[in-house]
CSV table of C-alpha atoms in Angstrom, one decimal:
chain,number,residue,atom,x,y,z
A,1,MET,CA,92.8,88.8,85.4
A,2,ASN,CA,89.7,90.8,86.4
A,3,ALA,CA,90.2,94.0,84.4
A,4,VAL,CA,88.5,96.0,81.6
A,5,SER,CA,90.3,98.1,78.9
A,6,PHE,CA,89.0,100.7,76.5
A,7,GLY,CA,91.8,101.8,74.2
A,8,PRO,CA,94.6,103.3,76.3
A,9,PHE,CA,92.5,103.1,79.5
A,10,ALA,CA,92.4,100.1,81.8
A,11,PHE,CA,90.4,99.6,85.0
A,12,ASP,CA,90.3,97.0,87.7
A,13,ALA,CA,87.0,95.1,87.6
A,14,GLU,CA,85.8,96.4,91.0
A,15,ARG,CA,86.8,100.0,90.2
A,16,PHE,CA,85.1,99.8,86.8
A,17,ALA,CA,81.9,98.5,88.3
A,18,ALA,CA,81.9,101.3,90.9
A,19,ILE,CA,82.4,103.9,88.1
A,20,ALA,CA,79.6,102.3,86.0
A,21,GLY,CA,77.2,102.4,89.0
A,22,MET,CA,78.1,106.0,89.7
A,23,VAL,CA,77.4,107.0,86.1
A,24,VAL,CA,74.0,105.2,86.1
A,25,PHE,CA,73.1,106.8,89.4
A,26,LEU,CA,73.9,110.3,88.2
A,27,ALA,CA,72.1,109.7,84.9
A,28,ALA,CA,69.0,108.3,86.5
A,29,ALA,CA,68.9,111.3,89.0
A,30,SER,CA,69.4,113.7,86.1
A,31,VAL,CA,66.4,112.3,84.2
A,32,LEU,CA,64.3,112.4,87.4
A,33,ALA,CA,65.4,116.0,88.0
A,34,HIS,CA,64.0,117.0,84.6
A,35,ARG,CA,60.8,115.1,85.0
A,36,VAL,CA,60.0,115.2,88.7
A,37,ASP,CA,62.0,117.9,90.6
A,38,ASP,CA,65.2,119.7,89.7
A,39,ARG,CA,66.3,119.4,93.4
A,40,LEU,CA,67.2,115.8,92.6
A,41,GLY,CA,70.0,117.0,90.4
A,42,ARG,CA,71.7,118.9,93.1
A,43,TRP,CA,71.0,116.1,95.6
A,44,SER,CA,72.7,113.5,93.4
A,45,SER,CA,75.8,115.6,93.0
A,46,TRP,CA,76.2,116.1,96.7
A,47,THR,CA,75.4,112.4,97.3
A,48,ALA,CA,78.2,111.3,94.9
A,49,VAL,CA,80.7,113.6,96.7
A,50,VAL,CA,79.7,112.4,100.1
A,51,GLY,CA,79.6,108.8,99.1
A,52,LEU,CA,83.1,108.9,97.7
A,53,ALA,CA,84.4,110.8,100.7
A,54,ALA,CA,82.8,108.4,103.2
A,55,ALA,CA,84.2,105.4,101.3
A,56,ARG,CA,87.7,106.9,101.5
A,57,ILE,CA,87.3,107.9,105.2
A,58,GLY,CA,86.0,104.4,106.0
A,59,HIS,CA,89.1,102.8,104.5
A,60,VAL,CA,91.4,105.2,106.2
A,61,LEU,CA,89.8,104.6,109.6
A,62,GLN,CA,90.1,100.8,109.1
A,63,HIS,CA,93.9,101.3,108.6
A,64,ALA,CA,94.5,104.3,110.9
A,65,GLY,CA,97.7,102.9,112.2
A,66,SER,CA,99.2,102.5,108.7
A,67,PHE,CA,98.2,106.0,107.6
A,68,ALA,CA,99.4,107.6,110.9
A,69,SER,CA,103.0,107.4,109.8
A,70,GLU,CA,102.3,108.9,106.3
A,71,PRO,CA,99.2,111.0,106.7
A,72,TRP,CA,99.7,112.6,103.3
A,73,ARG,CA,98.7,109.3,101.7
A,74,VAL,CA,95.1,109.9,102.8
A,75,LEU,CA,94.8,112.0,99.6
A,76,ALA,CA,96.6,109.3,97.4
A,77,VAL,CA,93.2,108.1,96.1
A,78,TRP,CA,94.9,106.9,92.8
A,79,GLN,CA,96.3,104.0,94.7
A,80,GLY,CA,92.8,102.7,95.5
A,81,GLY,CA,91.5,102.1,98.9
A,82,PHE,CA,87.8,102.7,99.4
A,83,SER,CA,85.3,101.1,101.8
A,84,TRP,CA,82.1,99.8,100.2
A,85,SER,CA,80.4,99.9,103.6
A,86,GLY,CA,81.6,103.4,104.3
A,87,GLY,CA,80.3,104.7,100.9
A,88,ALA,CA,77.0,103.0,101.5
A,89,ALA,CA,76.7,104.6,104.9
A,90,GLY,CA,77.4,108.0,103.5
A,91,VAL,CA,74.8,107.6,100.8
A,92,ALA,CA,72.3,106.3,103.3
A,93,VAL,CA,72.7,109.3,105.5
A,94,ILE,CA,72.1,111.8,102.7
A,95,LEU,CA,69.1,109.7,101.5
A,96,VAL,CA,67.5,109.7,104.9
A,97,LEU,CA,68.0,113.5,105.3
A,98,LEU,CA,66.2,114.0,102.0
A,99,PHE,CA,63.4,111.6,103.0
A,100,LEU,CA,62.8,113.5,106.2
A,101,ARG,CA,62.4,116.7,104.2
A,102,SER,CA,60.2,115.2,101.5
A,103,ARG,CA,59.0,111.6,101.3
A,104,LYS,CA,58.1,112.0,97.6
A,105,LEU,CA,61.6,113.2,96.7
A,106,GLY,CA,63.1,110.6,99.0
A,107,ALA,CA,61.3,107.8,97.1
A,108,TRP,CA,62.5,109.1,93.7
A,109,ALA,CA,66.0,109.5,95.0
A,110,ALA,CA,66.0,106.0,96.4
A,111,ALA,CA,65.0,104.8,92.9
A,112,SER,CA,68.1,106.4,91.4
A,113,VAL,CA,70.3,104.8,94.2
A,114,VAL,CA,68.8,101.4,93.4
A,115,ALA,CA,69.5,101.9,89.7
A,116,GLY,CA,73.2,102.6,90.6
A,117,VAL,CA,73.5,99.6,92.8
A,118,VAL,CA,72.0,97.3,90.2
A,119,ALA,CA,74.3,98.7,87.6
A,120,THR,CA,77.3,98.1,89.9
A,121,ALA,CA,76.3,94.5,90.6
A,122,ALA,CA,75.5,93.8,87.0
A,123,THR,CA,78.8,95.2,85.8
A,124,LEU,CA,80.8,93.3,88.4
A,125,ALA,CA,79.0,90.1,87.5
A,126,LEU,CA,79.9,90.6,83.8
A,127,THR,CA,83.6,91.6,84.3
A,128,TYR,CA,84.6,89.6,87.3
A,129,SER,CA,85.8,86.0,86.8
A,130,SER,CA,86.4,83.5,89.6
A,131,ALA,CA,88.2,81.1,87.3
A,132,ARG,CA,91.3,79.5,89.0
A,133,LEU,CA,93.8,80.0,86.2
A,134,PRO,CA,96.8,77.7,86.6
A,135,PRO,CA,100.4,79.0,86.7
A,136,PRO,CA,102.5,79.3,83.5
A,137,THR,CA,104.5,76.2,82.8
A,138,CYS,CA,107.6,77.9,81.3
A,139,ALA,CA,110.7,79.0,83.3
A,140,PHE,CA,111.9,82.6,83.5
A,141,ARG,CA,115.4,84.0,83.7
A,142,MET,CA,116.5,85.9,86.8
A,143,LEU,CA,119.0,88.7,86.8
A,144,ASP,CA,121.9,86.4,87.7
A,145,GLY,CA,121.1,84.2,84.7
A,146,ALA,CA,119.5,81.3,86.6
A,147,GLU,CA,116.0,80.2,85.7
A,148,THR,CA,113.0,79.8,87.9
A,149,THR,CA,109.3,79.0,87.6
A,150,VAL,CA,106.5,81.3,88.9
A,151,GLY,CA,104.0,79.9,91.4
A,152,GLY,CA,103.1,76.4,92.3
A,153,ASN,CA,106.0,75.9,94.8
A,154,GLY,CA,103.7,75.1,97.7
A,155,ARG,CA,103.6,78.7,99.1
A,156,PRO,CA,101.3,81.6,98.3
A,157,THR,CA,102.9,84.0,95.9
A,158,VAL,CA,102.5,87.7,95.1
A,159,LEU,CA,103.4,88.3,91.5
A,160,ASN,CA,104.0,91.9,90.4
A,161,LEU,CA,104.2,92.8,86.7
A,162,TRP,CA,106.2,96.0,86.2
A,163,ALA,CA,108.5,98.0,83.9
A,164,THR,CA,111.0,100.7,84.5
A,165,TRP,CA,109.2,103.1,82.1
A,166,CYS,CA,105.9,102.8,84.2
A,167,PRO,CA,105.6,105.7,86.8
A,168,PRO,CA,103.0,103.8,89.0
A,169,CYS,CA,105.3,100.8,89.0
A,170,ARG,CA,108.3,102.9,90.1
A,171,ARG,CA,106.2,104.5,92.9
A,172,GLU,CA,105.0,101.2,94.4
A,173,LEU,CA,108.1,99.1,94.0
A,174,PRO,CA,109.9,100.4,97.2
A,175,MET,CA,106.9,99.8,99.3
A,176,MET,CA,106.4,96.3,97.9
A,177,ALA,CA,110.1,95.4,98.4
A,178,GLU,CA,109.8,96.6,102.0
A,179,LEU,CA,106.7,94.5,102.6
A,180,ALA,CA,108.2,91.5,100.9
A,181,ALA,CA,111.3,91.7,103.2
A,182,ARG,CA,109.1,91.3,106.3
A,183,THR,CA,106.6,88.8,105.0
A,184,ALA,CA,108.1,85.4,105.7
A,185,ASP,CA,105.2,83.1,104.7
A,186,VAL,CA,104.4,84.5,101.3
A,187,ASP,CA,106.8,84.6,98.3
A,188,PHE,CA,107.1,87.8,96.2
A,189,VAL,CA,108.1,87.7,92.5
A,190,PHE,CA,108.8,90.9,90.6
A,191,ALA,CA,108.5,90.1,86.8
A,192,ASN,CA,109.8,92.9,84.6
A,193,GLN,CA,107.8,93.1,81.4
A,194,GLY,CA,109.4,93.6,78.0
A,195,GLU,CA,112.9,94.9,79.0
A,196,GLN,CA,116.4,93.6,78.8
A,197,THR,CA,118.7,92.6,81.7
A,198,ALA,CA,120.9,95.6,81.6
A,199,THR,CA,118.0,98.0,81.7
A,200,VAL,CA,116.4,96.3,84.7
A,201,ALA,CA,119.7,95.9,86.6
A,202,ASP,CA,120.8,99.5,86.0
A,203,TYR,CA,117.4,100.8,87.2
A,204,LEU,CA,117.4,98.7,90.4
A,205,ARG,CA,121.0,99.7,91.1
A,206,SER,CA,120.3,103.4,90.6
A,207,GLU,CA,117.3,103.3,92.9
A,208,ASN,CA,119.0,101.1,95.5
A,209,LEU,CA,116.2,98.6,95.3
A,210,ASP,CA,116.7,95.0,96.5
A,211,LEU,CA,113.9,92.8,95.1
A,212,PRO,CA,113.8,89.3,96.7
A,213,LEU,CA,113.1,87.6,93.3
A,214,ALA,CA,113.3,89.7,90.1
A,215,VAL,CA,112.7,87.8,86.9
A,216,LEU,CA,112.8,88.9,83.3
A,217,ASP,CA,109.9,88.4,80.9
A,218,PRO,CA,111.0,90.2,77.7
A,219,GLN,CA,108.3,88.5,75.6
A,220,LEU,CA,105.4,89.5,78.0
A,221,LEU,CA,104.5,85.9,78.5
A,222,LEU,CA,103.1,86.6,82.0
A,223,SER,CA,101.0,89.5,80.8
A,224,SER,CA,99.6,87.3,78.1
A,225,HIS,CA,99.0,84.4,80.4
A,226,TYR,CA,97.1,86.4,82.9
A,227,SER,CA,95.5,88.8,80.4
A,228,ALA,CA,97.0,91.8,82.1
A,229,VAL,CA,95.7,94.8,80.1
A,230,GLY,CA,98.1,97.3,81.8
A,231,LEU,CA,100.9,97.9,84.3
A,232,PRO,CA,101.5,97.6,87.1
A,233,ALA,CA,99.5,94.5,87.7
A,234,THR,CA,99.7,92.5,91.0
A,235,LEU,CA,98.5,88.8,90.9
A,236,PHE,CA,97.9,86.7,94.1
A,237,LEU,CA,98.6,83.0,93.6
A,238,ALA,CA,97.5,80.2,95.9
A,239,ALA,CA,100.1,77.6,97.1
A,240,ASP,CA,99.3,75.4,94.1
A,241,GLY,CA,99.9,78.4,91.7
A,242,THR,CA,96.4,79.0,90.7
A,243,LEU,CA,95.2,82.6,90.5
A,244,ALA,CA,93.4,83.6,93.6
A,245,GLY,CA,93.0,87.4,93.1
A,246,SER,CA,94.4,90.4,91.2
A,247,HIS,CA,94.8,94.2,91.3
A,248,LEU,CA,95.3,96.4,88.3
A,249,GLY,CA,97.1,99.7,88.7
A,250,GLU,CA,99.2,101.1,91.6
A,251,ILE,CA,98.4,99.4,94.8
A,252,SER,CA,98.6,101.0,98.3
A,253,ARG,CA,100.3,99.4,101.3
A,254,GLU,CA,96.9,98.9,103.0
A,255,VAL,CA,95.2,97.2,100.0
A,256,LEU,CA,98.3,95.0,99.4
A,257,ALA,CA,98.3,93.9,103.1
A,258,GLU,CA,94.5,93.2,102.9
A,259,LYS,CA,95.0,91.1,99.8
A,260,ILE,CA,97.9,89.2,101.4
A,261,ASP,CA,95.8,88.5,104.5
A,262,GLU,CA,93.0,87.2,102.3
A,263,LEU,CA,95.4,85.0,100.4
A,264,LYS,CA,96.8,83.6,103.7
A,265,PHE,CA,93.4,83.0,105.1
A,266,GLN,CA,92.4,81.0,102.0
A,267,GLN,CA,95.5,78.9,102.5
A,268,GLY,CA,94.9,78.4,106.2
A,269,ILE,CA,98.0,80.4,107.2
A,270,SER,CA,97.7,82.2,110.5
A,271,ARG,CA,98.4,86.0,110.4
């Protein structure tokens, strides 16, 4: 899957590319602040804050109806959910304001922005893979003892890799179970990683969670097959079982819905 890990830290490819671009932008602005004008240092800090805020606000506005019922989730930035276009608009406004004050400073500031954009694009190109990985060929045991395969059944599939010891997994499971119950044309598979039947069954019972298809993967075969470097990991499989997309880390309701819509669009399924 499209992810990067450094020791205990793991990042989704898009998130890692955005972080890399931000670091390069701030570093370039810092160098220019020392060599050209120290005001570029303060400007870059404000630009980073405004860009992130605008990216989040843009995402929230795109999904205003979903956030209206749970407004506190506007602050749940750890779930992801940022608009590239919103962030770009925020940075552009700050850049234009600086350019109106000083064309010279505006030109140098634009150079630091370009450096950040190039770094983002280069990092994404290096870490993102469009390879259509086929589904695993082995069968997995369900909680009732029966066996099933994952993907390749002629319907798009959302495959969630999770564990009971994983706090982000526990936070997102109820939302994912709810969305699975009302999504008729996409299958959901919840594959527990590394734990035994009793542990999984006891947890689901204690949390009153009804997962449509819970399978056991005590040997972490799915994590290995998809190169998942952390949990939770959500994989989006096309109707033929090939990997069409992925998301590493806790996923929000809005991002999950977006990914499902993209998956259905690729398969020619009407929304």
